[in-house]
Coordinates of C-alpha atoms in Angstrom, one line a residue:
X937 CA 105.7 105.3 97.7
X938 CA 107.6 105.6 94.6
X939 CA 108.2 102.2 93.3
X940 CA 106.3 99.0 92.4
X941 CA 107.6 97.4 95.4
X942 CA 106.7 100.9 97.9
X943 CA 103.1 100.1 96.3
X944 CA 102.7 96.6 97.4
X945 CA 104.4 97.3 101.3
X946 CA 102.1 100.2 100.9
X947 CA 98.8 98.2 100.4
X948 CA 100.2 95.5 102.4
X949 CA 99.8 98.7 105.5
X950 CA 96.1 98.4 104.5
X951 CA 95.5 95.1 105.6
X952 CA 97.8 95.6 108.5
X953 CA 94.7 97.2 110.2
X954 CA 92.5 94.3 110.1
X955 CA 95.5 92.3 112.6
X956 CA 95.5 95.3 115.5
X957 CA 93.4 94.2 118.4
X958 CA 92.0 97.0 118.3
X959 CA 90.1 96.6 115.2
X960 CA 88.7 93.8 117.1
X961 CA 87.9 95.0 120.2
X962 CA 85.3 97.7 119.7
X963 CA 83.7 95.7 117.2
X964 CA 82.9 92.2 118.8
X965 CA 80.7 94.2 121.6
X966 CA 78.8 96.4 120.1
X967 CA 77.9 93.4 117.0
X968 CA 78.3 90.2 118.8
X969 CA 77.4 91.1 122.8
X970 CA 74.6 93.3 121.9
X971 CA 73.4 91.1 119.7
X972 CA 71.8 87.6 119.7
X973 CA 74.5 86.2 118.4
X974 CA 76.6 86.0 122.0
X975 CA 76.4 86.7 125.4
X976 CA 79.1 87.8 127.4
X977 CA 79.6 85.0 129.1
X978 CA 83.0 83.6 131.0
X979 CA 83.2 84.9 134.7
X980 CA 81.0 87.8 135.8
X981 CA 84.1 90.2 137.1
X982 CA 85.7 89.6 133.8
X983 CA 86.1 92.6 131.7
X984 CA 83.2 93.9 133.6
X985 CA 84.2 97.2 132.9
X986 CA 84.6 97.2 129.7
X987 CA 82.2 94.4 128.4
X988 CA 79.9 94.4 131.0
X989 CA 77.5 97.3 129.6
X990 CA 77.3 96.2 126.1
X991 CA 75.6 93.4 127.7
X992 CA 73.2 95.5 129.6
X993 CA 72.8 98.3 127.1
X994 CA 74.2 101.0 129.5
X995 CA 77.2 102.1 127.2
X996 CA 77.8 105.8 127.3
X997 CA 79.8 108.1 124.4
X998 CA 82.6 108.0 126.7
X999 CA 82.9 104.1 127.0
X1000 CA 86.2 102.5 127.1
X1001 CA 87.2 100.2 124.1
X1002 CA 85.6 103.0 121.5
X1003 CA 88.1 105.4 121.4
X1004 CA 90.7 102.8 120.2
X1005 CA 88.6 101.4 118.0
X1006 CA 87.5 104.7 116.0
X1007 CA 91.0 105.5 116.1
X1008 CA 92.1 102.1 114.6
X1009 CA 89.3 102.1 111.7
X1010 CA 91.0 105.9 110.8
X1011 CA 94.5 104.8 110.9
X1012 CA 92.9 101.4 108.3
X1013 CA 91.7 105.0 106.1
X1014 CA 94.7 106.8 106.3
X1015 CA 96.6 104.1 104.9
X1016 CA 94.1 102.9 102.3
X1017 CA 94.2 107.2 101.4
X1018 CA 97.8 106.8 100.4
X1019 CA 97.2 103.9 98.0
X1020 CA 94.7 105.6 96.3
X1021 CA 96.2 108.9 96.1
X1022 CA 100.1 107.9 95.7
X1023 CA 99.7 104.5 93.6
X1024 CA 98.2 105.6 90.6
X1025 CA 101.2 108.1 90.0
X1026 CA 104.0 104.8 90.0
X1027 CA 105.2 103.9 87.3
X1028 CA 105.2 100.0 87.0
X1029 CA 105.4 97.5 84.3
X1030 CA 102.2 95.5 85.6
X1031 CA 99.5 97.7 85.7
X1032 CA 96.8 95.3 85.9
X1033 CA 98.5 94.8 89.3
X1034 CA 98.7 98.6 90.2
X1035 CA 94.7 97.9 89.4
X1036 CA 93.9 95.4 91.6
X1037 CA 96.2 97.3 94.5
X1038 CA 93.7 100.1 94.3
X1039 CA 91.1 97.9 94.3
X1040 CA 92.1 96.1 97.6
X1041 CA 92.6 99.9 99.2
X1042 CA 89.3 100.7 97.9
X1043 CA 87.7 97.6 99.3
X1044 CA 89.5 97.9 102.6
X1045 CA 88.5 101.6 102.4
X1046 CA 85.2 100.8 102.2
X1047 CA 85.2 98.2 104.9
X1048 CA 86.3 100.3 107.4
X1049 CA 83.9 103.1 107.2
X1050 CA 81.0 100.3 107.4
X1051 CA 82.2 99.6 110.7
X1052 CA 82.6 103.4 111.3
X1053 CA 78.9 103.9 109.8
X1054 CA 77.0 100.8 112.0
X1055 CA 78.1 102.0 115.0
X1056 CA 78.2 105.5 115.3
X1057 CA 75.9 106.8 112.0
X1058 CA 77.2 109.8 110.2
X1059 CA 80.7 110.3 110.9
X1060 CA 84.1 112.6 109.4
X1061 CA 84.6 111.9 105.7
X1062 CA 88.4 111.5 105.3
X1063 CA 89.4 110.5 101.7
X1064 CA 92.6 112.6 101.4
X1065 CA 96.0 112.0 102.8
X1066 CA 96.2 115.5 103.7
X1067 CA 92.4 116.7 105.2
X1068 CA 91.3 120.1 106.6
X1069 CA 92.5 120.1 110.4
X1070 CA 88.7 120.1 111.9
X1071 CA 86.1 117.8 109.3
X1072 CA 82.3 118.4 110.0
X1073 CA 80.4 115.4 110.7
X1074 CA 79.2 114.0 107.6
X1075 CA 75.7 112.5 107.2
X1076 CA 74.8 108.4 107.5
X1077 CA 73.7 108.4 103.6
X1078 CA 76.9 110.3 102.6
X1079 CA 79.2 107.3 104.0
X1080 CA 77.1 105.1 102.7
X1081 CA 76.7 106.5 99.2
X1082 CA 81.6 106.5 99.8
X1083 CA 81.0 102.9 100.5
X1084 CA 78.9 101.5 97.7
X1085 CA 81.2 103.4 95.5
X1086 CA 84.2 102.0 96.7
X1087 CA 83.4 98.6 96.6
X1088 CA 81.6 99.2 93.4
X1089 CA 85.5 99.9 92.3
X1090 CA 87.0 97.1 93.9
X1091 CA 84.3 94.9 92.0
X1092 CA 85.7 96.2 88.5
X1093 CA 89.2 95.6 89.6
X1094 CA 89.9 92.8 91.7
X1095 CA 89.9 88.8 90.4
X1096 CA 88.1 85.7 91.6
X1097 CA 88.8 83.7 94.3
X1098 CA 89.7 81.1 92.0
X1099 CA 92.5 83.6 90.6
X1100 CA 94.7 83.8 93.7
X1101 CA 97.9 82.2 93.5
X1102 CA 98.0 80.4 97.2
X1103 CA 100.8 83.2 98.3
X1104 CA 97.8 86.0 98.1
X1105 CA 95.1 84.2 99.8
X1106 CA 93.4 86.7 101.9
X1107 CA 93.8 89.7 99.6
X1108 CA 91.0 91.0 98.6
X1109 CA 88.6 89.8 95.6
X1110 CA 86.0 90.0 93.5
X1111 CA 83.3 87.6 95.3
X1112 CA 84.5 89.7 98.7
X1113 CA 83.7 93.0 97.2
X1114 CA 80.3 91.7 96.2
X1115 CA 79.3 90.4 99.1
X1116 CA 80.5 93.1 101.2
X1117 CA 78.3 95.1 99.1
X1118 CA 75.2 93.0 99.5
X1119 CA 75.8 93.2 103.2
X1120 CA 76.0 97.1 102.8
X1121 CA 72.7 97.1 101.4
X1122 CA 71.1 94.5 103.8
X1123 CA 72.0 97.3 106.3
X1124 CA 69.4 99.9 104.5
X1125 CA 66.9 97.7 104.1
X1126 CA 67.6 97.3 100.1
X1127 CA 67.0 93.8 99.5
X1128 CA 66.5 94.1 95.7
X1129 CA 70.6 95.5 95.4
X1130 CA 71.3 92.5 98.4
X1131 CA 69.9 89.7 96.4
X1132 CA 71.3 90.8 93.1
X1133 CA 74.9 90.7 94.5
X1134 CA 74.5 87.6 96.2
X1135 CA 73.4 86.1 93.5
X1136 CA 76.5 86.4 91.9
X1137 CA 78.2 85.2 94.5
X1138 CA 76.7 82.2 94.6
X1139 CA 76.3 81.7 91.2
X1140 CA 79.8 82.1 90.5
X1141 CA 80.4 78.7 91.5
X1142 CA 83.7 80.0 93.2
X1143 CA 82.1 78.8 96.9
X1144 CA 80.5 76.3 98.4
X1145 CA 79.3 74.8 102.0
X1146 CA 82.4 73.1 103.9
X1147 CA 81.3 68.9 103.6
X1148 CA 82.6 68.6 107.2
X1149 CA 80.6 71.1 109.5
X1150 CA 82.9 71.4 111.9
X1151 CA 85.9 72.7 109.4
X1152 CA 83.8 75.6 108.4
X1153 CA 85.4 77.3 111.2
X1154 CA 88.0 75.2 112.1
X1155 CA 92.2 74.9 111.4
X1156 CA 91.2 72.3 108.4
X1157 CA 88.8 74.7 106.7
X1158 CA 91.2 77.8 106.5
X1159 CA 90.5 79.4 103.1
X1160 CA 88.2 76.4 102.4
X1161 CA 85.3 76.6 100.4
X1162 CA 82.9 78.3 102.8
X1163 CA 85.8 81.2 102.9
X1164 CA 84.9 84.4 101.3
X1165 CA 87.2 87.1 103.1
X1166 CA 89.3 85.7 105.7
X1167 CA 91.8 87.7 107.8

């Protein structure tokens, strides 16, 4: 990318990621099936093969679904690598807006490798365009200790909700980045850090519980209130 407009198709390709099926597929079993939050469910043939021992905890390192999804979270990184590495060196009028582009790479960056890191612990560290052919596995705390920093970016960089013109709802922003971040630290058990960033999420007055219940995920509640990142 060389221009302003290169930088915003270019951060655009971040987000792409989140819309692959892919992204999608590896993660709903492993958090939702394996979890109380779902049961397979539907008929008992369907997707057996593929579903069917999430749901029974027999999953091997070979298991289908994975592959495309660990390959679909490094393409998310790859592209979120350029924008850091390429954007900063554009010139452009706006740079509060080059600003909040790295920020929304950063963030994505960061939400990427949290998938990466809950299901399979340490994992490669790839935060170059251009990395060494074979990458050692790095350790669970060191992709933890990329994500906080990356979203502790993203948090100095990227507005309120309450910012957005209506044409960027579902970039990236401020309360996101926070809560993400909270969420990060729910996962190593550091409530202190959760609560403090939650806090400010809710404190920030910028959401709020949908008045109808059934809108909170429904067509009518689409970047409502309740909606802190939304895809």
């Amino acid at each position: 990318p060389v221009t302003a407009s290169d930088a915003l198709l270019a951060t655009n390709a971040v987000y792409s990621t989140l819309r692959q099926w892919h992204y999608h597929s590896g993660g709903y079993p492993i958090l939702d099936i394996m979890s109380d939050d779902a049961v397979k469910g539907s008929n008992p043939n369907d997707q057996v093969e593929t579903l069917g021992p999430y749901n029974t905890f027999t999953i091997t390192t070979t298991q289908d679904g994975l592959d495309r999804w660990w390959a679909t979270l490094y393409e998310g990184i790859k592209r979120a690598n350029v924008v850091i590495e390429k954007v900063p060196a554009i010139e452009m009028a706006d740079t509060t807006l080059r600003s909040h582009y790295l920020g929304e790479a950063r963030f994505l960056r960061g939400l990427y490798y949290f998938d990466l890191v809950r299901a399979w612990g340490g994992v490669p560290k790839v935060t170059s365009i251009n990395p060494p052919l074979k990458l050692t596995r790095s350790t669970k705390e060191e992709i933890y200790s990329l994500i906080k920093v990356d979203l502790l970016f993203a948090i100095d960089r990227l507005v309120e909700k309450s910012a957005l013109p209506v044409t960027d709802y579902g970039r990236a922003t401020k309360g996101a980045a926070k809560a993400l971040l909270a969420k990060v630290y729910l996962f190593q058990n550091d409530f202190v850090n959760a609560e403090k960033y939650l806090l400010e999420v809710i404190n920030s007055e910028e959401y709020d519980l949908e008045p109808v219940f059934a809108d909170a995920n429904g067509v009518n509640g689409e970047q409502g209130i309740e909606s802190v990142f939304e895809i």
